[in-house]
Amino acid sequence: MALQQLRLDGALALLGETEVAALPAAHTNPTAHLQALIDGLCGLSLRDPLTGTANRRHFDSVLDRELDRVARSGDVALLLMIDIDHFKEVNDTYGHNIGDSVLQQVATALSHCVRPMDTLARYGGEEFAIVLPACQPAYGQNVADRVRRAIEALRIRINPSQEIGVTVSIGGAYALQWIRSTRELWIERADQQLYRSKSAGRNRIEIEQQPDSTVTAEEKNLLFIPELTADTSSWSGDWIEVLAAPADITDGAN
């Protein structure tokens, strides 16, 4: 099929001149051209158009993946919710164009604070989120403080003779280990800490202590046994007695 028959003008317009210019030539390698165009559109669907960070759709998928990984491996993951303090005043005082510039420059500063394996997303409005896999509790506070200080040091030029500064409030929560939680619950727990940070005066950090959800080695093995009809020859006698006990036995019987 000729590429001219696919009506790709709209797709090319979405990518913009710079990205279109980087596509393989359609007349010499139409397959590579079309694949690069599809890849570019997929990238657009996962990015926030203003800040270039991950959008809400991508953020949700990353949260689900991390929750699954933590539930299976017992590893750690930290979610930081970051809100620009008094952002409405910036819009009201300087206009929405300046507000957009603040969002873009804050996003750039945040991107310099994270590792390649982390995910920075615009959660909505003036709120950002960072998902940090394998971030041990001993380092979580330091990471959040590095983010807070980077934004506090940022100077945003709004005209040739004037700069402004902004601060952020941060709330964080760790994913529950060995437990199949939900993204809604994880976000809610981090949001509660963000609310505490703002209520305490802003430009602050509040991180929930990591809950103790560890399990024993025997309990861990049981989590991954697909059915109770599996071979029980390697189970300890205590577990066999528990599983074989009648379901209607209750403590403190008459």
Short mmCIF file of C-alpha atoms in Angstrom, two decimals:
data_model
loop_
_atom_site.label_atom_id
_atom_site.label_comp_id
_atom_site.label_asym_id
_atom_site.label_seq_id
_atom_site.Cartn_x
_atom_site.Cartn_y
_atom_site.Cartn_z
CA MET A 1 0.00 0.00 0.00
CA ALA A 2 1.31 3.47 -0.90
CA LEU A 3 1.80 5.83 2.03
CA GLN A 4 -0.14 8.50 0.14
CA GLN A 5 -3.27 6.39 0.60
CA LEU A 6 -3.03 6.45 4.39
CA ARG A 7 -3.82 10.18 4.84
CA LEU A 8 -0.97 10.84 7.24
CA ASP A 9 -1.09 14.65 7.14
CA GLY A 10 -2.84 14.89 10.52
CA ALA A 11 -0.36 12.51 12.16
CA LEU A 12 2.61 14.42 10.75
CA ALA A 13 1.13 17.70 11.95
CA LEU A 14 0.86 16.32 15.49
CA LEU A 15 4.55 15.44 15.57
CA GLY A 16 5.71 18.90 14.51
CA GLU A 17 8.36 20.00 12.06
CA THR A 18 11.41 18.96 14.10
CA GLU A 19 10.30 15.38 14.66
CA VAL A 20 8.99 15.00 11.13
CA ALA A 21 12.35 16.10 9.75
CA ALA A 22 14.02 13.32 11.75
CA LEU A 23 11.82 10.57 10.24
CA PRO A 24 13.37 8.20 7.69
CA ALA A 25 12.62 9.27 4.13
CA ALA A 26 9.22 7.94 3.03
CA HIS A 27 10.22 7.41 -0.60
CA THR A 28 13.32 5.32 0.19
CA ASN A 29 12.12 3.32 3.20
CA PRO A 30 8.36 3.58 3.66
CA THR A 31 8.22 0.84 6.32
CA ALA A 32 10.80 2.54 8.54
CA HIS A 33 9.09 5.89 7.96
CA LEU A 34 5.71 4.54 9.04
CA GLN A 35 7.16 2.72 12.07
CA ALA A 36 8.96 5.88 13.23
CA LEU A 37 5.75 7.85 12.78
CA ILE A 38 3.81 5.34 14.89
CA ASP A 39 6.54 5.39 17.58
CA GLY A 40 6.40 9.18 17.64
CA LEU A 41 2.62 9.20 18.06
CA CYS A 42 2.88 6.62 20.85
CA GLY A 43 5.39 8.88 22.60
CA LEU A 44 3.02 11.82 22.28
CA SER A 45 0.21 9.81 23.84
CA LEU A 46 2.32 9.24 26.98
CA ARG A 47 3.66 12.78 27.47
CA ASP A 48 2.14 15.91 28.95
CA PRO A 49 2.12 18.41 26.07
CA LEU A 50 3.12 21.42 28.20
CA THR A 51 5.93 20.03 30.37
CA GLY A 52 7.10 16.99 28.39
CA THR A 53 6.86 14.81 31.50
CA ALA A 54 4.83 11.60 31.64
CA ASN A 55 1.09 12.21 31.53
CA ARG A 56 -1.58 10.71 33.77
CA ARG A 57 -2.09 7.67 31.54
CA HIS A 58 1.59 6.76 31.64
CA PHE A 59 1.77 7.52 35.36
CA ASP A 60 -1.10 5.15 36.12
CA SER A 61 0.53 2.33 34.17
CA VAL A 62 3.84 2.85 35.99
CA LEU A 63 2.08 2.75 39.37
CA ASP A 64 0.34 -0.51 38.48
CA ARG A 65 3.62 -2.05 37.34
CA GLU A 66 5.43 -0.98 40.50
CA LEU A 67 2.66 -2.28 42.76
CA ASP A 68 2.83 -5.64 41.01
CA ARG A 69 6.63 -5.76 41.33
CA VAL A 70 6.59 -4.85 45.03
CA ALA A 71 3.84 -7.36 45.77
CA ARG A 72 5.83 -10.14 44.07
CA SER A 73 9.37 -9.32 45.17
CA GLY A 74 8.95 -7.48 48.46
CA ASP A 75 11.16 -4.69 47.10
CA VAL A 76 10.52 -1.04 47.96
CA ALA A 77 9.12 1.85 45.93
CA LEU A 78 8.44 5.44 46.96
CA LEU A 79 5.77 7.75 45.55
CA LEU A 80 6.28 11.50 45.95
CA MET A 81 3.45 13.95 45.30
CA ILE A 82 4.74 17.48 44.66
CA ASP A 83 2.61 20.61 44.63
CA ILE A 84 3.78 24.14 43.71
CA ASP A 85 2.97 26.46 46.62
CA HIS A 86 0.67 29.43 45.97
CA PHE A 87 0.58 28.73 42.24
CA LYS A 88 -2.80 30.45 41.84
CA GLU A 89 -1.17 33.69 42.94
CA VAL A 90 1.39 33.33 40.15
CA ASN A 91 -1.37 32.99 37.56
CA ASP A 92 -3.42 35.82 39.07
CA THR A 93 -0.47 38.20 39.35
CA TYR A 94 1.51 37.51 36.19
CA GLY A 95 -0.93 35.72 33.88
CA HIS A 96 -1.30 32.19 32.61
CA ASN A 97 1.59 32.45 30.15
CA ILE A 98 3.97 33.03 33.06
CA GLY A 99 2.21 30.25 34.94
CA ASP A 100 2.90 27.88 32.04
CA SER A 101 6.55 28.95 32.03
CA VAL A 102 6.77 28.21 35.75
CA LEU A 103 5.36 24.73 35.19
CA GLN A 104 7.84 24.05 32.39
CA GLN A 105 10.86 25.23 34.37
CA VAL A 106 9.80 23.38 37.51
CA ALA A 107 9.40 20.22 35.41
CA THR A 108 12.90 20.69 33.97
CA ALA A 109 14.39 21.16 37.45
CA LEU A 110 12.56 18.06 38.72
CA SER A 111 13.83 16.00 35.80
CA HIS A 112 17.41 16.78 36.90
CA CYS A 113 16.68 15.34 40.36
CA VAL A 114 15.62 11.85 39.30
CA ARG A 115 17.36 8.73 38.02
CA PRO A 116 16.72 7.23 34.56
CA MET A 117 14.74 4.44 36.24
CA ASP A 118 12.39 6.92 38.00
CA THR A 119 9.22 8.32 36.44
CA LEU A 120 8.36 12.01 36.64
CA ALA A 121 4.77 12.86 35.71
CA ARG A 122 2.49 15.85 35.72
CA TYR A 123 -0.35 14.65 37.88
CA GLY A 124 -2.64 17.59 37.15
CA GLY A 125 -2.65 21.39 37.36
CA GLU A 126 0.38 22.45 39.39
CA GLU A 127 0.95 19.01 40.89
CA PHE A 128 3.69 16.59 39.86
CA ALA A 129 4.48 13.05 40.95
CA ILE A 130 7.64 10.96 41.01
CA VAL A 131 7.70 7.16 41.23
CA LEU A 132 11.03 5.93 42.62
CA PRO A 133 11.61 2.16 42.40
CA ALA A 134 14.15 0.60 44.76
CA CYS A 135 14.33 3.71 46.95
CA GLN A 136 15.20 2.52 50.44
CA PRO A 137 13.58 4.34 53.39
CA ALA A 138 17.01 5.53 54.52
CA TYR A 139 17.31 7.59 51.32
CA GLY A 140 13.72 8.69 50.68
CA GLN A 141 13.91 11.81 52.84
CA ASN A 142 17.20 12.84 51.20
CA VAL A 143 15.74 12.45 47.71
CA ALA A 144 12.69 14.52 48.61
CA ASP A 145 14.84 17.22 50.20
CA ARG A 146 17.02 17.37 47.09
CA VAL A 147 13.87 17.99 45.05
CA ARG A 148 12.61 20.66 47.46
CA ARG A 149 15.93 22.51 47.52
CA ALA A 150 16.28 22.39 43.73
CA ILE A 151 12.94 24.16 43.27
CA GLU A 152 13.62 26.62 46.08
CA ALA A 153 16.86 27.65 44.31
CA LEU A 154 15.12 28.06 40.94
CA ARG A 155 14.83 31.59 39.55
CA ILE A 156 12.28 32.09 36.79
CA ARG A 157 12.66 35.16 34.59
CA ILE A 158 9.30 36.69 33.74
CA ASN A 159 10.66 39.77 31.93
CA PRO A 160 14.11 41.25 31.20
CA SER A 161 14.30 42.89 34.63
CA GLN A 162 12.35 40.59 36.95
CA GLU A 163 12.68 37.06 38.29
CA ILE A 164 10.45 35.14 40.64
CA GLY A 165 10.94 32.08 42.80
CA VAL A 166 8.60 29.30 43.85
CA THR A 167 8.61 26.53 46.42
CA VAL A 168 6.98 23.11 46.58
CA SER A 169 5.38 21.00 49.26
CA ILE A 170 6.03 17.26 49.11
CA GLY A 171 4.20 14.24 50.47
CA GLY A 172 5.41 10.67 50.13
CA ALA A 173 4.34 7.10 50.80
CA TYR A 174 5.98 3.72 50.23
CA ALA A 175 4.22 0.90 48.44
CA LEU A 176 3.08 -1.93 50.70
CA GLN A 177 5.47 -4.89 50.43
CA TRP A 178 4.09 -8.36 49.66
CA ILE A 179 0.57 -6.92 49.49
CA ARG A 180 -1.52 -6.47 46.34
CA SER A 181 -2.60 -2.88 46.92
CA THR A 182 -4.18 -0.42 44.48
CA ARG A 183 -2.88 2.71 42.80
CA GLU A 184 -5.78 4.70 44.31
CA LEU A 185 -4.77 3.74 47.83
CA TRP A 186 -1.09 4.50 47.20
CA ILE A 187 -1.92 7.94 45.80
CA GLU A 188 -4.32 8.64 48.67
CA ARG A 189 -1.66 7.84 51.26
CA ALA A 190 0.89 10.11 49.55
CA ASP A 191 -1.74 12.84 49.17
CA GLN A 192 -2.47 12.71 52.90
CA GLN A 193 1.19 13.42 53.56
CA LEU A 194 1.13 16.27 51.03
CA TYR A 195 -1.84 17.77 52.85
CA ARG A 196 0.10 17.58 56.12
CA SER A 197 3.05 19.30 54.47
CA LYS A 198 0.91 22.19 53.24
CA SER A 199 -0.97 22.49 56.52
CA ALA A 200 2.33 22.76 58.40
CA GLY A 201 3.45 25.81 56.42
CA ARG A 202 4.43 24.69 52.89
CA ASN A 203 7.93 24.27 51.43
CA ARG A 204 8.10 21.15 53.58
CA ILE A 205 8.31 17.36 53.27
CA GLU A 206 6.17 14.73 54.97
CA ILE A 207 6.83 11.06 54.21
CA GLU A 208 4.85 8.24 55.75
CA GLN A 209 7.02 5.71 57.53
CA GLN A 210 7.19 2.49 55.57
CA PRO A 211 4.57 0.07 56.96
CA ASP A 212 5.89 -3.26 58.23
CA SER A 213 4.27 -5.71 55.84
CA THR A 214 7.00 -8.34 55.78
CA VAL A 215 6.10 -12.04 55.80
CA THR A 216 7.89 -15.17 56.92
CA ALA A 217 9.56 -17.51 54.45
CA GLU A 218 6.73 -20.06 54.83
CA GLU A 219 4.06 -17.40 54.32
CA LYS A 220 5.95 -16.14 51.28
CA ASN A 221 5.95 -19.64 49.75
CA LEU A 222 2.23 -19.98 50.32
CA LEU A 223 1.61 -16.71 48.46
CA PHE A 224 2.88 -18.31 45.28
CA ILE A 225 1.22 -21.75 45.58
CA PRO A 226 -1.47 -21.72 42.88
CA GLU A 227 -3.79 -24.29 44.45
CA LEU A 228 -4.11 -26.16 47.73
CA THR A 229 -4.11 -29.38 45.74
CA ALA A 230 -0.42 -28.87 44.93
CA ASP A 231 2.18 -31.33 46.23
CA THR A 232 2.41 -30.78 49.99
CA SER A 233 5.35 -33.10 50.64
CA SER A 234 7.70 -30.18 51.35
CA TRP A 235 5.35 -28.33 53.70
CA SER A 236 5.96 -28.28 57.42
CA GLY A 237 3.70 -30.27 59.71
CA ASP A 238 2.28 -27.12 61.30
CA TRP A 239 1.04 -25.75 57.98
CA ILE A 240 -0.51 -29.09 56.98
CA GLU A 241 -2.40 -29.24 60.29
CA VAL A 242 -3.70 -25.69 59.82
CA LEU A 243 -4.84 -26.26 56.26
CA ALA A 244 -6.39 -29.63 57.09
CA ALA A 245 -8.35 -28.31 60.08
CA PRO A 246 -12.17 -28.15 59.64
CA ALA A 247 -13.31 -24.70 58.52
CA ASP A 248 -16.04 -24.46 61.19
CA ILE A 249 -13.73 -24.82 64.22
CA THR A 250 -13.81 -21.64 66.34
CA ASP A 251 -11.89 -20.45 69.38
CA GLY A 252 -13.58 -20.43 72.76
CA ALA A 253 -16.19 -23.07 71.92
CA ASN A 254 -18.94 -23.78 74.49
#
